[in-house]
C-alpha cells in the first residue's frame, strides 16, 4: 500500500505497523503498545486511532475523534489562507521630460501602491534623441527616490534595459 497523501492520515484498521507509540484521549503518553491493544483502547473510548506521525520509529498514534480532528485542521488552513497576502509589482511609466502635473499624478499612484504593500517598478521610457540624455532621466528617478523617502526602500537601483531605465521600490516596514 502506498504512503498516505499529505493531508490524509491512516486510521483504525488502515494502520500497518505492528507496534505504535500511543497517545491516549487525554493527550498523555501511553508508551509503545501493540497495534491490537491500541485499537482496543480506541474502541473502548469510542474514538478513532489516528496515525499522526507515520515516519517515526515506531509510528505515533493518537486516540481522538477523527471527524473533529479533520475539521480543526481545515479551519486552521482556512485561517492561514486568509492571512496571507500576495505582493504584486505595480508599474509606473514615465518619460524623461515629464511635466510637473503628470509627475505629481504618477507620484500619488506610487504612494498609494506603496501604502497597499505592493512593490513599484518605475520605468523611464526613451524615444529618439532622449536616449542620449540619460542624465535627465536619472534626475527624475532621483527625485522619485527622494520623494518616497522613508516609505519605501530601493530594491533595484536605476539601470538601463534596452531603451528604458528601470528602478524597483518595495514598501519599508
C-alpha positions as MATLAB code, in Angstrom:
seq = 'XXXXXXXXXXXXXXXXXXXXXXXXXXXXXXXXXXXXXXXXXXXXXXXXXXXXXXXXXXXXXXXXXXXXXXXXXXXXXXXXXXXXXXXXXXXXXXXXXXXXXXXXXXXXXXXXXXXXXXXXXXXXXXXXXXXXXXXXXXXXXXXXXXXXXXXXXXXXXXXXXXXXXXXXXXXXX';
ca = [
       0.000    0.000    0.000;
       1.315    3.484   -0.894;
       2.029    6.115    1.723;
      -0.952    8.354    2.526;
      -1.388   11.693    0.793;
      -0.093   14.777    2.583;
      -3.387   15.653    4.302;
      -4.648   12.108    4.819;
      -3.964   10.068    7.909;
      -4.239    6.322    8.346;
      -6.948    5.463   10.836;
      -8.002    2.343   12.735;
      -7.565   -0.797   10.565;
      -5.532    1.016    7.871;
      -2.528    1.371   10.192;
       0.137   -1.110    9.076;
       2.663   -1.053   11.957;
       2.843   -3.903   14.482;
       3.663   -1.578   17.383;
       2.761    2.071   17.865;
       3.723    4.843   20.275;
       0.307    5.659   21.744;
      -1.030    8.997   22.933;
      -4.371    8.478   24.702;
      -7.550   10.581   24.510;
      -6.333   12.860   27.341;
      -3.111   13.668   25.460;
      -0.949   11.603   27.810;
       1.807    9.322   26.520;
       0.879    5.646   26.983;
       4.186    4.331   25.614;
       4.858    1.695   22.943;
       1.862   -0.608   22.578;
       0.939   -3.456   20.212;
      -1.479   -2.319   17.470;
      -4.396   -4.598   18.559;
      -4.172   -3.269   22.122;
      -4.129    0.332   20.858;
      -7.184   -0.348   18.646;
      -8.981   -1.895   21.623;
      -8.306    1.202   23.749;
      -9.675    3.447   20.975;
     -12.851    1.352   20.676;
     -13.357    1.468   24.473;
     -13.038    5.261   24.385;
     -15.498    5.428   21.467;
     -12.930    7.272   19.325;
     -10.572    6.585   16.394;
      -6.924    5.561   16.380;
      -5.130    8.009   14.068;
      -1.537    7.631   12.842;
      -0.249   11.220   13.217;
       3.465   10.596   12.598;
       3.946    7.626   10.245;
       7.701    8.170    9.725;
       8.652    7.804   13.395;
      10.001    4.511   14.742;
       7.546    3.214   15.966;
       4.774    5.362   14.370;
       2.956    7.766   16.705;
      -0.801    7.219   17.008;
      -3.383    9.271   18.888;
      -6.798    8.322   20.171;
      -9.153   11.096   19.041;
     -12.351   11.952   17.172;
     -11.157   11.873   13.536;
     -14.031   13.988   12.163;
     -13.361   16.739   14.699;
      -9.602   16.473   14.030;
     -10.098   16.987   10.251;
     -12.497   19.895   10.890;
      -9.994   21.677   13.157;
      -7.188   21.157   10.617;
      -9.373   22.596    7.840;
     -10.231   25.642    9.991;
      -6.520   26.272   10.647;
      -5.716   26.020    6.929;
      -8.512   28.474    6.037;
      -7.342   30.959    8.683;
      -3.781   30.775    7.359;
      -5.015   31.307    3.797;
      -6.971   34.413    4.863;
      -3.917   35.996    6.491;
      -1.543   35.628    3.552;
      -1.180   38.476    1.082;
       0.271   38.283   -2.411;
       2.651   41.158   -3.104;
       2.203   42.484   -6.610;
       4.617   44.571   -8.666;
       2.833   47.657   -9.973;
       4.414   49.584  -12.831;
       4.525   53.341  -13.356;
       5.782   54.532  -16.751;
       7.353   57.945  -17.181;
       9.306   59.895  -19.792;
      12.477   61.917  -19.099;
      10.806   65.245  -19.984;
       7.696   64.633  -17.830;
       5.688   67.718  -16.869;
       5.193   68.615  -13.178;
       1.445   67.885  -13.107;
       1.915   64.492  -14.778;
       4.747   63.739  -12.370;
       2.598   64.641   -9.337;
      -0.261   62.433  -10.585;
       2.063   59.472  -11.050;
       3.659   60.052   -7.634;
       0.238   59.930   -5.964;
      -0.221   56.469   -7.521;
       3.271   55.416   -6.382;
       2.437   56.426   -2.788;
      -0.925   54.602   -2.976;
       0.714   51.396   -4.242;
       3.371   51.504   -1.522;
       0.739   52.064    1.193;
      -1.161   48.988   -0.050;
       2.028   46.968    0.408;
       2.822   46.443   -3.275;
       6.203   46.867   -4.941;
       6.522   49.635   -7.519;
       8.524   49.427  -10.737;
       9.255   52.874  -12.176;
      10.035   52.627  -15.891;
      11.606   55.576  -17.678;
      10.991   55.161  -21.430;
      13.205   56.804  -24.027;
      12.284   57.749  -27.597;
      14.569   59.060  -30.302;
      17.223   61.508  -29.107;
      16.105   61.219  -25.463;
      18.382   58.180  -25.233;
      21.393   60.485  -25.481;
      20.235   62.399  -22.356;
      20.050   59.668  -19.722;
      21.212   62.174  -17.092;
      17.789   63.896  -17.279;
      16.035   60.571  -16.652;
      18.420   59.865  -13.778;
      17.483   63.203  -12.163;
      13.763   62.346  -12.439;
      14.336   58.925  -10.822;
      16.450   60.565   -8.103;
      13.544   62.955   -7.454;
      11.171   59.958   -7.179;
      13.552   58.292   -4.708;
      13.782   61.441   -2.562;
      10.019   61.916   -2.583;
       9.175   58.389   -1.369;
      11.908   58.780    1.264;
      11.233   56.621    4.316;
       8.050   54.976    2.963;
       9.996   52.790    0.517;
      13.356   51.144    0.141;
      15.071   50.851   -3.220;
      15.219   47.190   -4.206;
      16.872   47.763   -7.579;
      18.690   50.991   -8.348;
      18.129   52.592  -11.767;
      19.659   50.617  -14.634;
      19.249   50.513  -18.378;
      17.324   47.694  -20.066;
      17.213   48.301  -23.788;
      15.522   51.650  -24.441;
      14.264   52.087  -20.891;
      15.639   52.725  -17.399;
      14.103   50.733  -14.552;
      14.026   51.225  -10.766;
      12.152   48.938   -8.331;
      10.975   50.022   -4.875;
       9.431   47.991   -2.074;
       7.440   49.296    0.919;
       9.608   49.852    4.008;
       8.161   48.070    7.037;
];
